C-alpha positions as MATLAB code, in Angstrom:
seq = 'XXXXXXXXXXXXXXXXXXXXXXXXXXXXXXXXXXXXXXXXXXXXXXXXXXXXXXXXXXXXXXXXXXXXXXXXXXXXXXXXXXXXXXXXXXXXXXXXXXXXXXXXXXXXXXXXXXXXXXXXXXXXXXXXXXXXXXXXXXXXXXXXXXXXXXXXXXXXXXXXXXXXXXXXXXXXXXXXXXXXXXXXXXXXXXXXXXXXXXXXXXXXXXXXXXXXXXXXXXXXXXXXXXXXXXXXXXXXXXXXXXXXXXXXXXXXXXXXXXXXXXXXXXXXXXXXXXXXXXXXXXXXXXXXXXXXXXXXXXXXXXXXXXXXXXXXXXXXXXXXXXXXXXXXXXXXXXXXXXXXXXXXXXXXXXXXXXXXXXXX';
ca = [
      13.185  -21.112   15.253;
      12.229  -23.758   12.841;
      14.940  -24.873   10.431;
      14.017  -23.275    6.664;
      15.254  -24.097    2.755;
      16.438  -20.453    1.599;
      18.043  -22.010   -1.409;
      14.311  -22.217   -2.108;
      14.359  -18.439   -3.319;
      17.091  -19.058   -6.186;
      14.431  -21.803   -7.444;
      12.057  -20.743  -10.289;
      10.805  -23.805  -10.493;
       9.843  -24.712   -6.613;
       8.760  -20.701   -5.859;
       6.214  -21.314   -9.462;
       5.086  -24.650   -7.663;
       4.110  -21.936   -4.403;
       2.756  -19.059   -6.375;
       0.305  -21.029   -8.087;
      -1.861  -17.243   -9.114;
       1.195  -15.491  -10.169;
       1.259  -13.113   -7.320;
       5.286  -12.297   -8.067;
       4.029  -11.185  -11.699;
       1.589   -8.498   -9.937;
       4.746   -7.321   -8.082;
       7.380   -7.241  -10.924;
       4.286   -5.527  -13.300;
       3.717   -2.631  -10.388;
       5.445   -0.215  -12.706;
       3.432   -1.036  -15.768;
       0.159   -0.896  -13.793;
       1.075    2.987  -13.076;
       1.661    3.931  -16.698;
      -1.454    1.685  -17.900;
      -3.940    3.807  -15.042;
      -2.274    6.927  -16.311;
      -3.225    6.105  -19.490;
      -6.292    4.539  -18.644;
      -8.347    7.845  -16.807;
      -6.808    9.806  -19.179;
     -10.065   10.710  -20.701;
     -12.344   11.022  -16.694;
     -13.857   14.271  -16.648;
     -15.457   16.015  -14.067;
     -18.283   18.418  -13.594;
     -18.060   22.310  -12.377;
     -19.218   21.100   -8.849;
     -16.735   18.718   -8.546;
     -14.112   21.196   -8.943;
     -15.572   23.264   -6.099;
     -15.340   21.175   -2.820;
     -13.927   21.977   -0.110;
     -13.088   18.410    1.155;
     -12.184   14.456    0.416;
     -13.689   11.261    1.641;
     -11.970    8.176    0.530;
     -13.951    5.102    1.226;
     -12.553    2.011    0.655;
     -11.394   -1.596    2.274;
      -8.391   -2.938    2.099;
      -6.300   -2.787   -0.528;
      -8.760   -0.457   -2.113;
      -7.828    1.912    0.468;
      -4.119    1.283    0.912;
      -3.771    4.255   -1.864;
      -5.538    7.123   -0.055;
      -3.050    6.498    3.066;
      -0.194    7.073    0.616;
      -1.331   10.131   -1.047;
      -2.245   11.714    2.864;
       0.697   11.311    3.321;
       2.816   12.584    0.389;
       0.739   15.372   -0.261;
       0.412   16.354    3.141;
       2.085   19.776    2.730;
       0.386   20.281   -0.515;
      -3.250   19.209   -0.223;
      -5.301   22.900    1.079;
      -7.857   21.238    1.946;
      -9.052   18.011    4.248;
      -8.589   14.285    3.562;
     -10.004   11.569    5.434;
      -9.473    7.962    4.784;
     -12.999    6.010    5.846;
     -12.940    2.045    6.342;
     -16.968    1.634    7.770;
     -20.131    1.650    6.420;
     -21.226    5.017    7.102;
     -20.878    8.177    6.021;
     -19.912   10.601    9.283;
     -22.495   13.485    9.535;
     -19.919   16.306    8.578;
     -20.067   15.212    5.144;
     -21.497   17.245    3.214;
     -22.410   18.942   -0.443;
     -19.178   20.074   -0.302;
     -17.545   16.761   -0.092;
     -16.457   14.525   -2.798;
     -16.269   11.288   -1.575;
     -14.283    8.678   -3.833;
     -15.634    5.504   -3.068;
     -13.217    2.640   -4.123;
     -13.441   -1.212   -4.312;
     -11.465   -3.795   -6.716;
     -13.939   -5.989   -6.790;
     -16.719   -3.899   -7.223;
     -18.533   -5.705   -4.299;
     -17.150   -4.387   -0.782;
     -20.349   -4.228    1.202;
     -18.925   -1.076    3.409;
     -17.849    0.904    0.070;
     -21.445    0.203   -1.512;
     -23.184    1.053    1.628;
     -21.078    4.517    1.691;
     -22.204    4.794   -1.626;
     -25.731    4.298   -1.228;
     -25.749    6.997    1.440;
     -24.153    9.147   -0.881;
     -26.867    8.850   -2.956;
     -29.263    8.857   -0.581;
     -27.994   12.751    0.675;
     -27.431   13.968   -2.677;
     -23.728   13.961   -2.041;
     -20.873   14.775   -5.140;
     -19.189   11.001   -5.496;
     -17.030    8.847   -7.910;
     -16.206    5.252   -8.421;
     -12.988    3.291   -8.712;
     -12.677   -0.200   -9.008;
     -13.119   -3.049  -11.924;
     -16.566   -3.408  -12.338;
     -19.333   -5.188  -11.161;
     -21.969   -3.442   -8.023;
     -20.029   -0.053   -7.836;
     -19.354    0.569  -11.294;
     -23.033   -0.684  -12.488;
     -23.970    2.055   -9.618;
     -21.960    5.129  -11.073;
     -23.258    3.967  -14.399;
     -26.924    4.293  -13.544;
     -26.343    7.346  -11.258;
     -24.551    9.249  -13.962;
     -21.364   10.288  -12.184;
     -18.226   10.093  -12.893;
     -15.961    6.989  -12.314;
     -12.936    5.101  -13.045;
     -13.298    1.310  -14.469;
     -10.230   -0.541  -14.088;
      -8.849   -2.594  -16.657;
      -6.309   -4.818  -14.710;
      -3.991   -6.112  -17.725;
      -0.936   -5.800  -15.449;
      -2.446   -7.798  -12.627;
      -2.203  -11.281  -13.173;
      -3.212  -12.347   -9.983;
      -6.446  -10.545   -9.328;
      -5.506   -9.656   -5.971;
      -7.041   -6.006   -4.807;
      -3.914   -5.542   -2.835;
      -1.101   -6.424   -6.055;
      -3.342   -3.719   -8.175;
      -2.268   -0.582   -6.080;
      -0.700    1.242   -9.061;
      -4.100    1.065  -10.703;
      -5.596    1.976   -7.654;
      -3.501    4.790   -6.043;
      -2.364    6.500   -9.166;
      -6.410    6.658  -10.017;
      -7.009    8.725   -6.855;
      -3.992   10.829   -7.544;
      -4.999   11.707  -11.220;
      -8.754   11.855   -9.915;
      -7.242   14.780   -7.274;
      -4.804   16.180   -9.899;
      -7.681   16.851  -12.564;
     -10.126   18.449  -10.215;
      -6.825   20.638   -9.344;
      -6.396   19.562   -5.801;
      -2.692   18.588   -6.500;
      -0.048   18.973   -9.080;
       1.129   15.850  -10.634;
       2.104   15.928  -14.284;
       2.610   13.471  -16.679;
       6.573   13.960  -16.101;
       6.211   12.931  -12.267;
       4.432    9.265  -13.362;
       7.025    8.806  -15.391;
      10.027    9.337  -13.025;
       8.664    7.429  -10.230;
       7.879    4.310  -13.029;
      12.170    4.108  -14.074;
      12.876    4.511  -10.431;
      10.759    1.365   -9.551;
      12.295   -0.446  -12.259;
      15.604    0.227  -11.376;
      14.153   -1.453   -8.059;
      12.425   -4.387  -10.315;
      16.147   -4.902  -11.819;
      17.509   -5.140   -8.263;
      15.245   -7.737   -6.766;
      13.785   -9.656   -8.997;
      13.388  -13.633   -8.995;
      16.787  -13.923  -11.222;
      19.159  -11.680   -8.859;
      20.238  -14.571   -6.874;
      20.111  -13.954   -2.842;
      23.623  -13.080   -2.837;
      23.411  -10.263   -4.733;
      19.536   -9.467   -4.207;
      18.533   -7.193   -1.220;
      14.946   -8.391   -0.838;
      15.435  -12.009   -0.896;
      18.183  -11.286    2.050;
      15.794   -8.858    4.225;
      13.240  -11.823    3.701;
      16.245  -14.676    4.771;
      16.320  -12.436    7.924;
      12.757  -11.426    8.544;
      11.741  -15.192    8.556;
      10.643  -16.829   11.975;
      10.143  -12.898   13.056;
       7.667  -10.591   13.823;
       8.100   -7.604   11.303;
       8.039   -4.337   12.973;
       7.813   -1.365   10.323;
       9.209    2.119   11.287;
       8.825    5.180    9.219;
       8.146    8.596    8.850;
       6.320   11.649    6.865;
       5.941   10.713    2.743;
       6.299    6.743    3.885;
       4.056    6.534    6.480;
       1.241    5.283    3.846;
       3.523    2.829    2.132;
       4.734    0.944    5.466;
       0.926    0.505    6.394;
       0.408   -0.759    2.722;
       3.089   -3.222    3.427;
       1.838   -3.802    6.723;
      -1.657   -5.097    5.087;
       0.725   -7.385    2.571;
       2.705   -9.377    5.271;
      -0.575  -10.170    6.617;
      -2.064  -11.103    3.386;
       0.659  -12.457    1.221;
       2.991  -13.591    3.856;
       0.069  -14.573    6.100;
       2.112  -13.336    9.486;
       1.573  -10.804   11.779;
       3.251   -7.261   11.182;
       2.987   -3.713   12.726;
       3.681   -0.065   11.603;
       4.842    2.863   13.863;
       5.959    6.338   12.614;
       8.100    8.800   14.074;
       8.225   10.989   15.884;
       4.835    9.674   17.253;
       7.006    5.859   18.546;
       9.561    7.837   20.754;
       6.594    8.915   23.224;
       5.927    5.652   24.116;
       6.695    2.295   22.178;
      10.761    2.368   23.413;
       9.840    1.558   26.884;
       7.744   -1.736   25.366;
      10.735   -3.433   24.211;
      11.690   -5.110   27.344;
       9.134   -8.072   27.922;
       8.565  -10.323   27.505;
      12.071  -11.705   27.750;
      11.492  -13.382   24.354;
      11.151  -10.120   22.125;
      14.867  -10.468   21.232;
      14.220  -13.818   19.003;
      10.319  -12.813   18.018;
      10.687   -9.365   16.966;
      12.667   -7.899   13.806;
      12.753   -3.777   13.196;
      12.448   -2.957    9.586;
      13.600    1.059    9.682;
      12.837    2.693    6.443;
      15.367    5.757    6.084;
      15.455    8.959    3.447;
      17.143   10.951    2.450;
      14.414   13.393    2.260;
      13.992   13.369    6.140;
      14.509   16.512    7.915;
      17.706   16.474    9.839;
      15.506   15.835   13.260;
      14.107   13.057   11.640;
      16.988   11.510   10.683;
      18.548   12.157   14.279;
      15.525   10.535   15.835;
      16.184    7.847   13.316;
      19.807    7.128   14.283;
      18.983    7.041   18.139;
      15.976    5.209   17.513;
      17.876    2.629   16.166;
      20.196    2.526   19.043;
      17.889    2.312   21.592;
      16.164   -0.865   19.361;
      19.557   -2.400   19.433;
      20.378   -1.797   23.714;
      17.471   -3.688   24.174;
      19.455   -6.547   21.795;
      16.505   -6.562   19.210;
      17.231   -6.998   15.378;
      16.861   -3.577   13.520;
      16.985   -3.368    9.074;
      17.728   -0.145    7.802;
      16.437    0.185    4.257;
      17.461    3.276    2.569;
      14.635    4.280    0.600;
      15.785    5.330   -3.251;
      14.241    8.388   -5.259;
      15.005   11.974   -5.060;
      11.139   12.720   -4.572;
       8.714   12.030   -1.762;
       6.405   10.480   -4.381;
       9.341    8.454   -5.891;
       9.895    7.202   -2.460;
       6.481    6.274   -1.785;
       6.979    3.720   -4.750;
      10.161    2.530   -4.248;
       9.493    1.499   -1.144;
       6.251    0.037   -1.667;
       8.144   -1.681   -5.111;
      10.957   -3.483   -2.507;
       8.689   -4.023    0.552;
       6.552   -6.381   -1.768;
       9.595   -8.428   -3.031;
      10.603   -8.582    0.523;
       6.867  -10.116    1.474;
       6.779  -12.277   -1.509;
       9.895  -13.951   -0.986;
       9.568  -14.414    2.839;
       6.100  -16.209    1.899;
       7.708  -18.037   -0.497;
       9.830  -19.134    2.677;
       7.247  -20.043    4.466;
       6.233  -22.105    1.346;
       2.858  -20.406    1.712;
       0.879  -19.359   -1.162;
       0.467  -15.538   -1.256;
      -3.176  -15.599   -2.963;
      -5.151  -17.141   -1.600;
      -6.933  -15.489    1.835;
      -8.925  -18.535    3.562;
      -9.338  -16.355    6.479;
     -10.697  -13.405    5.205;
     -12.903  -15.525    3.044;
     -14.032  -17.890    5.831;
     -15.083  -14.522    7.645;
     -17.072  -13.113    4.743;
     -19.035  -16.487    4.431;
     -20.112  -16.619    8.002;
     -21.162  -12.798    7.877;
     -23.146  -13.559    4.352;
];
């Protein structure tokens, strides 16, 4: 493993040199951008139809998309009727005038929303629009339908993926007002002082000693991250999953339990260099059902017999909604700071945007 500076995190100066688009300000401002979308669709409104469908399309790339896996799966046990998550260009044939399809993109100019959109249009279909401005937003506005224009004060960094309290809690409140789920003003609140309990905790000034996230980074670096959760958190380990790709430019992946123990234990043995590649991030609650948790616990051993690295990270918040935050709250402070590591700027995405060039 290469040699590494992680003095480096305890440096304002040096990790400001890095973070040259103030991605760590997005992170440490996640809590604000909740309360500032709350505030922001207070005034959406829907029509009668709206309120009658009988399913949800969320289409979206992403981060603009990141928030619809979340909500599945918080809400799972609340939501009476189906949500689907679509990341293509086309709308599947099921849906219907029945279906309200959210269509949502940052940027405004995500060539698979738009085209979802169009179609939407194009069948007459009930729809809505999330996302800053620009192609989608100019699109509600002409079509006359109802949509959410983000104003991104608490996202210094522009980045799609460091705007997901704009983003998720706008789908949430978009589903709470057409009365698809319960989430008053009260709940927004709580989950905003539990992730700044998690700010106060991690932040740049905590030095490593004392700072959980800067540590989990110290021992994620070199490392594959492998993400493990289950139920409420399924959504935010995928979210995260998306950030150590983008801000931490490395390679991560996402299981879920109970789904893992029918098959992923028995790829642990080769090859014979998992042991010093690979690095188990488990994220725990307290809110698991008691099989869960045992699953958890043996999971863990099993992870450990095969002499692999495993994290536990017990997720705060005595909510599954609160959890969903708080975890997505530490998981970027543990991404940030393990880019920061690999003295990589977290902004900018020369991949992605090679890729979109050659497919312009």
């Amino acid at each position: 493993m290469d040699s590494f500076d992680q003095t480096l995190l305890d440096d304002p100066t040096r990790l400001a040199a890095i973070d040259t688009s103030q991605v760590l300000a997005s992170i440490v401002a996640l809590p604000e951008q909740c309360l500032d979308a709350a505030a922001q669709i207070q005034n959406l409104n829907f029509p009668d139809p709206y309120r009658s469908v009988k399913r949800v399309l969320i289409a979206g790339m992403g981060g603009s998309n990141l928030g619809g896996r979340i909500i599945e799966a918080v809400f799972a046990d609340e939501l009476t009727l189906p949500m689907v998550r679509l990341h293509d260009y086309h709308l599947p044939a099921w849906a219907d005038a029945q279906t309200l399809i959210i269509c949502s993109s940052y940027s405004g100019t995500t060539e698979e929303t738009l085209s979802v959109a169009a179609e939407a249009i194009q069948r007459q279909l009930l729809w809505t629009a999330i996302g800053t401005g620009a192609d989608l937003i100019a699109l509600a506005q002409a079509q006359a339908v109802p949509y959410y224009q983000i104003q991104p004060t608490h996202n210094p960094s522009d980045q799609p993926r460091l705007a997901l309290g704009y983003s998720l809690i706008g789908q949430l409140l978009i589903l709470a007002k057409l009365g698809l789920i319960n989430l008053p003003a009260s709940a927004i609140d709580h989950l905003v002082a539990a992730m700044k309990l998690v700010v106060s905790q991690n932040q740049l000034s905590v030095p490593l000693n004392s700072n959980p996230a800067k540590q989990l980074a110290v021992s994620l670096y070199g490392r594959l991250p492998v993400l493990i959760s289950s139920g409420h958190l399924i959504g935010t380990t995928h979210s995260l999953k998306n950030q150590f790709n983008e801000n931490a430019k490395t390679f991560a992946a996402c299981f879920d339990l109970p789904e893992l123990n029918h098959h992923l234990m028995e790829g642990l043995v080769h090859p014979s260099t998992n042991p010093q590649n690979l690095a188990f991030i488990s994220f725990l609650s307290s809110l698991y059902s008691e099989r869960i948790s045992r699953r958890f616990s043996l999971t863990q051993e099993v992870i450990t017999q095969n002499h692999l690295p495993v994290y536990p990270y017990a997720v705060p918040g005595d909510t599954e909604l609160t959890q969903a935050f708080t975890g997505l709250q530490f998981g970027s402070f543990v991404i940030f700071y393990l880019g920061m590591l690999y003295q990589q700027d977290p902004a900018p995405i020369p991949w992605v945007d090679y890729f979109k060039a050659k497919l312009a």
